[in-house]
mmCIF file of C-alpha atoms and ligand atoms in Angstrom:
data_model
loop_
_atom_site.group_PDB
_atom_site.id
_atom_site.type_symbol
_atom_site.label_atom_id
_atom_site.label_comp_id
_atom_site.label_asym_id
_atom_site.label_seq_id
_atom_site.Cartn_x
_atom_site.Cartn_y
_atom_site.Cartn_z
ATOM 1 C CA UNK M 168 15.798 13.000 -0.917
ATOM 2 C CA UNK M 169 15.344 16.056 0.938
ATOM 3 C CA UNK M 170 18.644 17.402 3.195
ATOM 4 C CA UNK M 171 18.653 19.715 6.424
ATOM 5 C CA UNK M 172 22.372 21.200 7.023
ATOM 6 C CA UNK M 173 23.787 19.585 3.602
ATOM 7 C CA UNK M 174 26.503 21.959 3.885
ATOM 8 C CA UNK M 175 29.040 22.918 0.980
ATOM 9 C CA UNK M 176 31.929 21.443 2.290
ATOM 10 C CA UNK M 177 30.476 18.144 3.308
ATOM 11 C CA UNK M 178 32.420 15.259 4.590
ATOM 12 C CA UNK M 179 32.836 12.488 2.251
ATOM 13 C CA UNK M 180 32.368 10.139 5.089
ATOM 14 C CA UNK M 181 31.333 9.823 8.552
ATOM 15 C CA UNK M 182 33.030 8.481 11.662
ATOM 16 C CA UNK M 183 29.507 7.912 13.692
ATOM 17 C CA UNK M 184 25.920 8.325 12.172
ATOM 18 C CA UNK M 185 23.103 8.855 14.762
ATOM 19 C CA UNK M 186 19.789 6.727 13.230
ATOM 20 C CA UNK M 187 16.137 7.664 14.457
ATOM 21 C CA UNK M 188 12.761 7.976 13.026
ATOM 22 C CA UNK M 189 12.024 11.647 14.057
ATOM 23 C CA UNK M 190 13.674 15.183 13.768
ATOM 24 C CA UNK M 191 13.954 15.286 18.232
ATOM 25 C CA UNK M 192 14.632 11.902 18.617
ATOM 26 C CA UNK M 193 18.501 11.948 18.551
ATOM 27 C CA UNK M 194 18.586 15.040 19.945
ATOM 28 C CA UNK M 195 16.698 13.305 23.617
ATOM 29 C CA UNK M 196 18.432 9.741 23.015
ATOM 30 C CA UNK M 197 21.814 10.989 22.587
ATOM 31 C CA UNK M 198 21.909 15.041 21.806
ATOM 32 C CA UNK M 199 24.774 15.545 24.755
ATOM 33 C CA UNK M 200 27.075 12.380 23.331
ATOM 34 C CA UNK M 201 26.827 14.254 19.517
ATOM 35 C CA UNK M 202 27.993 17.298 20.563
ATOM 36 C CA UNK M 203 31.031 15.785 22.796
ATOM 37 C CA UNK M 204 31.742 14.040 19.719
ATOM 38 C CA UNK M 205 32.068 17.051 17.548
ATOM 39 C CA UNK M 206 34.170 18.679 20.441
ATOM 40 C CA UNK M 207 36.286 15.600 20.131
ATOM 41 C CA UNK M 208 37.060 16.489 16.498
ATOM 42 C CA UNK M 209 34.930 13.576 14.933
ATOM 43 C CA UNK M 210 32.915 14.261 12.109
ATOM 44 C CA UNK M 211 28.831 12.764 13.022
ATOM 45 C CA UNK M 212 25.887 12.854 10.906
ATOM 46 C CA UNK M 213 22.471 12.778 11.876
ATOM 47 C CA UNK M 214 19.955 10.497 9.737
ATOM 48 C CA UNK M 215 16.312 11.388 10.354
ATOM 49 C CA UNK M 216 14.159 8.817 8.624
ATOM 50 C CA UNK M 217 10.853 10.720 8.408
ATOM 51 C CA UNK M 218 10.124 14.269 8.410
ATOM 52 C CA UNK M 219 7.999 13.884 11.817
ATOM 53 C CA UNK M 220 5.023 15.386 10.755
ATOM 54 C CA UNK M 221 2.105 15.635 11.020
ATOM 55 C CA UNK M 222 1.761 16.509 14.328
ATOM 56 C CA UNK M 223 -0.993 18.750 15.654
ATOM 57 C CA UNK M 224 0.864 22.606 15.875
ATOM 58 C CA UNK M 225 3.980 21.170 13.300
ATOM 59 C CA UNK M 226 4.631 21.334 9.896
ATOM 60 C CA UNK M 227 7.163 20.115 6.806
ATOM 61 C CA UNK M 228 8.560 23.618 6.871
ATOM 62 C CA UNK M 229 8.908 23.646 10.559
ATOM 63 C CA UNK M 230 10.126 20.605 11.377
ATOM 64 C CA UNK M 231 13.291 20.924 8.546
ATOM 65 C CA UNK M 232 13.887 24.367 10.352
ATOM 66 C CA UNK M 233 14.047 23.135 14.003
ATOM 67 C CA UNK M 234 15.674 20.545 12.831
ATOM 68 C CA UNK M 235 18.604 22.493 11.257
ATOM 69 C CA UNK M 236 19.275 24.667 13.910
ATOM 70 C CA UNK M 237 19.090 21.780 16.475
ATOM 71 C CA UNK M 238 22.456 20.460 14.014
ATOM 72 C CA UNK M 239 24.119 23.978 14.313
ATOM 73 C CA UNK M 240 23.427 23.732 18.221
ATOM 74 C CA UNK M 241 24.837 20.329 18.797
ATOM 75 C CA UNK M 242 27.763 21.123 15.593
ATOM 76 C CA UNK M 243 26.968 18.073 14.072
ATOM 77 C CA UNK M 244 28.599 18.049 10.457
ATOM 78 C CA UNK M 245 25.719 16.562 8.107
ATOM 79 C CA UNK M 246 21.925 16.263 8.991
ATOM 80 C CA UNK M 247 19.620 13.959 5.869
ATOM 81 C CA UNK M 248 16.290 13.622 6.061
ATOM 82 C CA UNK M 249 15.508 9.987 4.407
ATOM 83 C CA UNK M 250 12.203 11.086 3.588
ATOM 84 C CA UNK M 251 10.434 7.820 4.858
ATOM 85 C CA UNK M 252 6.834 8.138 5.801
ATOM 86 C CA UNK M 253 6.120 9.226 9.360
ATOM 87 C CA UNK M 254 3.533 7.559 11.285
ATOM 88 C CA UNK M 255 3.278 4.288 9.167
ATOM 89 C CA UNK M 256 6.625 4.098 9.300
ATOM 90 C CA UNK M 257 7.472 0.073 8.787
ATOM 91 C CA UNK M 258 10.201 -1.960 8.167
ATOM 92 C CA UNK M 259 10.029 -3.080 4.532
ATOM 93 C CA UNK M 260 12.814 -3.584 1.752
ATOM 94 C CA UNK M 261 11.993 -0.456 -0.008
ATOM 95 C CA UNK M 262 13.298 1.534 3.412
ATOM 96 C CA UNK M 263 16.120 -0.877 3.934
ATOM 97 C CA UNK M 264 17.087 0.036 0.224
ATOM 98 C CA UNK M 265 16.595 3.685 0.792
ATOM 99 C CA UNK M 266 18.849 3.947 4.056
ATOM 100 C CA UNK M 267 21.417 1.720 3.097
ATOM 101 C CA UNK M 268 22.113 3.658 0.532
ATOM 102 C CA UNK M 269 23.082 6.740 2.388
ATOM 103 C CA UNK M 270 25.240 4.525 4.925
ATOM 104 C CA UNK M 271 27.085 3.313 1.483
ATOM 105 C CA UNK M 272 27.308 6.847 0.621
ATOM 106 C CA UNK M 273 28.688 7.850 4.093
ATOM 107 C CA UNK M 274 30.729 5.346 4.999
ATOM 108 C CA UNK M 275 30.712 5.289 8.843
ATOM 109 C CA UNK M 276 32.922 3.611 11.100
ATOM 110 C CA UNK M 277 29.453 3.641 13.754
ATOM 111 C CA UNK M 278 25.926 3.857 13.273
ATOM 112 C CA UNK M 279 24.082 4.555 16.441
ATOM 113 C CA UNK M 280 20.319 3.277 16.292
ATOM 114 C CA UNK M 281 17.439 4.446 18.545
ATOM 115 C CA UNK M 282 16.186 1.536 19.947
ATOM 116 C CA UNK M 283 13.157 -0.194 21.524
ATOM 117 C CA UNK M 284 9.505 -0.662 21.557
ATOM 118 C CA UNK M 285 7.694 2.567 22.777
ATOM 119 C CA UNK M 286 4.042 1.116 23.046
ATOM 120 C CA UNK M 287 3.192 4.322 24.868
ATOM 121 C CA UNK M 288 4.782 6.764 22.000
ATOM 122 C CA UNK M 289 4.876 6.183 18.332
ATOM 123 C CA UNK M 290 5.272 2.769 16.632
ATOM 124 C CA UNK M 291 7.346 4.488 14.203
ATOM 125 C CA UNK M 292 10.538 3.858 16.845
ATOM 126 C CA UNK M 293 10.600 0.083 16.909
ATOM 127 C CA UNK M 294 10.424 -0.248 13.299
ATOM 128 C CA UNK M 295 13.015 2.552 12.325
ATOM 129 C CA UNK M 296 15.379 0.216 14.678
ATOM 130 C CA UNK M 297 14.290 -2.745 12.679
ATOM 131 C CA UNK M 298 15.067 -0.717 9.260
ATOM 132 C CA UNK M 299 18.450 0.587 10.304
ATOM 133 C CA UNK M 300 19.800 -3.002 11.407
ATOM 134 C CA UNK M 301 18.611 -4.681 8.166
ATOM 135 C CA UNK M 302 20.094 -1.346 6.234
ATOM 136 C CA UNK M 303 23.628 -1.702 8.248
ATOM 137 C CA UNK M 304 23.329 -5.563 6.954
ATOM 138 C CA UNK M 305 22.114 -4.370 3.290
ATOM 139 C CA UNK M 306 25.133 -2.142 3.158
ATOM 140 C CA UNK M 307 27.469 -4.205 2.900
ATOM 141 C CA UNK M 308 26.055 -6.844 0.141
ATOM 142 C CA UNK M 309 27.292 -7.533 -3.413
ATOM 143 C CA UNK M 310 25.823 -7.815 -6.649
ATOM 144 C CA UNK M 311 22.731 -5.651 -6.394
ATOM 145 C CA UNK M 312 24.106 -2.187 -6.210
ATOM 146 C CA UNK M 313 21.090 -1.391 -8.642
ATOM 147 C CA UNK M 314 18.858 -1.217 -5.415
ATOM 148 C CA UNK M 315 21.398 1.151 -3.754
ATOM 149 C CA UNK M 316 21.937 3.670 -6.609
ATOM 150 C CA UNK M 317 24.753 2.159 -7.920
ATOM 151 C CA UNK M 318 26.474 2.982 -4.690
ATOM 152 C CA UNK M 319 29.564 0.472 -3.815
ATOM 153 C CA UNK M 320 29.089 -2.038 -1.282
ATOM 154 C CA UNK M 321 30.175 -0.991 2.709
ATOM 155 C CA UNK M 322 30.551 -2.764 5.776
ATOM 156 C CA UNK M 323 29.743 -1.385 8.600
ATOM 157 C CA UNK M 324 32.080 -1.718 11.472
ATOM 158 C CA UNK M 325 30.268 -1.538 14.819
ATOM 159 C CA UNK M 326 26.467 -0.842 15.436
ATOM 160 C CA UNK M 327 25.613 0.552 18.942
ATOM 161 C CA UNK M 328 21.949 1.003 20.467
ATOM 162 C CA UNK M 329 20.747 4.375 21.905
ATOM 163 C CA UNK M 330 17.597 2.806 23.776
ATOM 164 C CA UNK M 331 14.726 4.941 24.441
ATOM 165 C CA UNK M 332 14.392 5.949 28.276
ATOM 166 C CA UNK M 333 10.434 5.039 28.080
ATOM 167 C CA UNK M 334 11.343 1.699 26.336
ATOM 168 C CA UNK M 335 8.897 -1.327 27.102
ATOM 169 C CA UNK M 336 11.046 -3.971 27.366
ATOM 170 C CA UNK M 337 13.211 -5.410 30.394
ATOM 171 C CA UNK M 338 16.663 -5.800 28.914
ATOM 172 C CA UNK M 339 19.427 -7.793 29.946
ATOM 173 C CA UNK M 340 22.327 -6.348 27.506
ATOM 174 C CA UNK M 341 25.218 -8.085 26.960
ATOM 175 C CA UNK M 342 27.374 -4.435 27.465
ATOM 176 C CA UNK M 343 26.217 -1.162 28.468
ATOM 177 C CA UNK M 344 28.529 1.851 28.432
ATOM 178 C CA UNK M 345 28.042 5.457 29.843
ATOM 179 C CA UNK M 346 29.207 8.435 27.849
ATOM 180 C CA UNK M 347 29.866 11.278 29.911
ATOM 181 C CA UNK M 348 27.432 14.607 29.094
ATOM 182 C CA UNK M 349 28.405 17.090 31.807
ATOM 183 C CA UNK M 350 30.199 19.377 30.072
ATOM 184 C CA UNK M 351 27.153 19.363 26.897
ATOM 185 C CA UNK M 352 24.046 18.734 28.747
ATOM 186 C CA UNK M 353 22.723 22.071 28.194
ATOM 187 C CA UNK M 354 23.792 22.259 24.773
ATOM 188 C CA UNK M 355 21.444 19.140 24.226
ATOM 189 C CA UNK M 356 18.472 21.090 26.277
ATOM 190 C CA UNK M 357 19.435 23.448 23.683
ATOM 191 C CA UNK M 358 18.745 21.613 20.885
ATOM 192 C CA UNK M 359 15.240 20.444 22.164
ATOM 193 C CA UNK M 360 14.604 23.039 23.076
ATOM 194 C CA UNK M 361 14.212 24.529 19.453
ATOM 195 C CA UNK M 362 11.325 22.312 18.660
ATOM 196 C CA UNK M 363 9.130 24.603 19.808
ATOM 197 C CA UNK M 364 6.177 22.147 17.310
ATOM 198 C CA UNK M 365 6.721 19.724 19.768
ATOM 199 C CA UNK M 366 7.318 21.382 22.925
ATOM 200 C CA UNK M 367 4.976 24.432 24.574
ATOM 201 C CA UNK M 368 6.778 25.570 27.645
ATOM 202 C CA UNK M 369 5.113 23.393 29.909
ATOM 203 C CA UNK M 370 5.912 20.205 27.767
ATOM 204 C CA UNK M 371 9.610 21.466 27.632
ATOM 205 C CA UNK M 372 9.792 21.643 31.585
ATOM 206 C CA UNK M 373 8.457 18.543 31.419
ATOM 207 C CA UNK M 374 10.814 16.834 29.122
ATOM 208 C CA UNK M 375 13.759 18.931 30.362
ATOM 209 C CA UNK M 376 13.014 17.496 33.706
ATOM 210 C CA UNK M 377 12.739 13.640 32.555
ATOM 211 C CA UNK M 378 16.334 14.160 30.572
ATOM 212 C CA UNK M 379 17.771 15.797 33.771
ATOM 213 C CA UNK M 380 16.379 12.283 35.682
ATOM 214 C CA UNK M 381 17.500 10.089 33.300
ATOM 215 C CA UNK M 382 21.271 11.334 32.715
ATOM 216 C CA UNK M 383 21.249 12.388 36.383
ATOM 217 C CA UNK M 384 20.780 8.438 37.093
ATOM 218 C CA UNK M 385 22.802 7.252 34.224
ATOM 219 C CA UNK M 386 25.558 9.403 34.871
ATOM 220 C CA UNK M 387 25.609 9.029 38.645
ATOM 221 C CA UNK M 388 26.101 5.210 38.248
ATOM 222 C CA UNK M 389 29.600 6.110 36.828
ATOM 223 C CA UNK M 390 30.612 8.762 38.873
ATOM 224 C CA UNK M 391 29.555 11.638 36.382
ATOM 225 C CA UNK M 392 27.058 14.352 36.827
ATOM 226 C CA UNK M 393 24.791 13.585 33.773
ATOM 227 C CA UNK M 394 25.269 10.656 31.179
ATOM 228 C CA UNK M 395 24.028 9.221 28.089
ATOM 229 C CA UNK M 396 23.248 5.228 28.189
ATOM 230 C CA UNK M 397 24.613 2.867 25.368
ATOM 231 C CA UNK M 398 24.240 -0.789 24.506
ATOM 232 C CA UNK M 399 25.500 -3.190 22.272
ATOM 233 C CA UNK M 400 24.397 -6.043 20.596
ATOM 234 C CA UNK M 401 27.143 -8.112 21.808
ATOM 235 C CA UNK M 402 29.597 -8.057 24.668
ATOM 236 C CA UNK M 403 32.972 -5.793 24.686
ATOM 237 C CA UNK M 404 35.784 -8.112 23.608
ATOM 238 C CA UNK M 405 39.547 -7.055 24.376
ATOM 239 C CA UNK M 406 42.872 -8.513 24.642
ATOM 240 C CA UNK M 407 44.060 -6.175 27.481
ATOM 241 C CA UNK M 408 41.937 -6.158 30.410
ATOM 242 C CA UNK M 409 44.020 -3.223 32.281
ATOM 243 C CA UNK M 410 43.470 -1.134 29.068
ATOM 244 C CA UNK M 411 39.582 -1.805 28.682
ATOM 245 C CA UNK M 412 39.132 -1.307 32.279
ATOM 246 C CA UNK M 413 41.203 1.959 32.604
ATOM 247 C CA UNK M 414 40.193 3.178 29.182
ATOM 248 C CA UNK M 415 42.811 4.746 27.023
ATOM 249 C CA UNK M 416 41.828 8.347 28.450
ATOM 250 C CA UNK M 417 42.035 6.945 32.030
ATOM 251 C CA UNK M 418 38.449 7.246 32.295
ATOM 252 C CA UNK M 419 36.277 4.103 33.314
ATOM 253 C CA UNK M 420 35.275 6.450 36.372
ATOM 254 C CA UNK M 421 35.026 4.543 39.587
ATOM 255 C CA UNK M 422 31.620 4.476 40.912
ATOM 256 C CA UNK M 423 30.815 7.456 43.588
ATOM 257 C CA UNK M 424 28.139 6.662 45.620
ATOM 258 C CA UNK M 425 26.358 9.558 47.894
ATOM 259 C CA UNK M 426 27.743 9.034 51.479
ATOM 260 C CA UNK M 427 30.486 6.771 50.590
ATOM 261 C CA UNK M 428 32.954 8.648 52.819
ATOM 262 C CA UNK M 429 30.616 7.101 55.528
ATOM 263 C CA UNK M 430 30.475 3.766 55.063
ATOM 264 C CA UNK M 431 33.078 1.551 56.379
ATOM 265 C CA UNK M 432 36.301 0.962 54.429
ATOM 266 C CA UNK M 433 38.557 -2.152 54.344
HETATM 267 ZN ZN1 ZN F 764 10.027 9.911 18.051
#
């Protein structure tokens, strides 16, 4: 078990833990709702479950050291490295065992896992979604606390998917939810933008220009400037509809469309 950003006054436990198979990953998916969380006084973790190399101008060294100052960017508390191997990544107990064990050890009240098939990126993706789900299940389970390092059993509360924007699939989720990024979108750029293995210039104008699309569109469905799209893995249930709808911060944001002072009004 290698760490990035173990730091020496480490939070015993985590309120949300961000789950995705490479060191950039979390930082595209969901870099802008991180920071907002730290901002918001919540203590987050990022799990990485492979090191992310090789890659043709990376290495171990320089991966771990983007990595860490992509953490000190976004102020995320704790960043692991699970040290899973990248490329053949797959979904096997052995990896279930291995994460699990650092959710037990963490305790969050959320995971958030990267999700989808990326048949046009790494295969790595699906299967780190597969591992994290059967780890969040593993977590939780009794008598065999020998496969999690003696580690005490934990359930975990709520999981919520980060999908990938070049996902394959055409999904019908049963609840999506925007986060509002405008006031950390360029402190996720940031944090990309410090993988300079990854990203030449030219790839990073690339990139910086698909996240700009992408939260531009999320966000502008919700009447924000740029957002970060969520889904879960069952509907939102309540007991107060006002209170769900209105959020508890007054902030389900109606929808603004361009040009809506010109279209007819009741
Ligand atoms: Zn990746």
């Amino acid at each position: 078990m290698s760490a990035t950003g173990s730091l020496p006054s480490e939070p015993e436990r985590l309120d949300v833990i961000a789950v995705a198979p490479h060191p950039d990953d979390v930082e595209i998916l969901c870099g802008g709702t991180l920071a907002k969380l730290v901002l918001l006084g919540y203590q987050v973790g990022i799990f990485d479950l492979t090191n992310g190399e090789p890659t043709p101008r990376g290495s171990v060294e320089k991966r771990l050291a983007e990595a860490e100052q992509a953490r000190r960017i976004l102020g995320v508390q704790v960043r692991k490295n699970i040290d899973l191997p990248n490329r053949v990544l797959m979904d096997c107990p052995e990896n279930r065992f291995r994460l699990a064990t650092e959710f037990r050890r963490y305790r969050p009240g959320i995971i958030l896992v990267a999700y989808g098939r990326t048949p046009a990126a790494s295969p790595d993706h699906y299967q780190g979604q597969l591992i994290a789900e059967a780890a969040r299940f593993y977590s939780q389970l009794t008598r065999w606390d020998d496969r999690f390092g003696h580690t005490a059993p934990y359930r975990i509360p709520h999981l919520v998917y980060v999908p990938f924007p070049f996902d394959a699939e055409n999904r019908h989720w049963h609840s999506q939810f925007v986060i509002d990024i405008t006031d950390t979108i360029e402190q996720k750029l940031a944090a990309i933008r410090v993988y300079e293995s990854q990203f030449d210039a030219s790839r990073f104008q690339r990139v910086e220009h698909m996240i700009r699309s992408v939260n531009g569109y999320h966000g502008a469905r919700c009447g924000f400037h740029y957002g970060e799209l969520f889904a879960l893995p069952a509907p939102v249930g309540a007991t107060d509809l006002v209170q769900l709808v209105h959020g508890s911060k007054g902030s389900l944001a109606p929808v603004q469309l361009p040009g809506k002072d010109h279209l007819p009004t009741g």
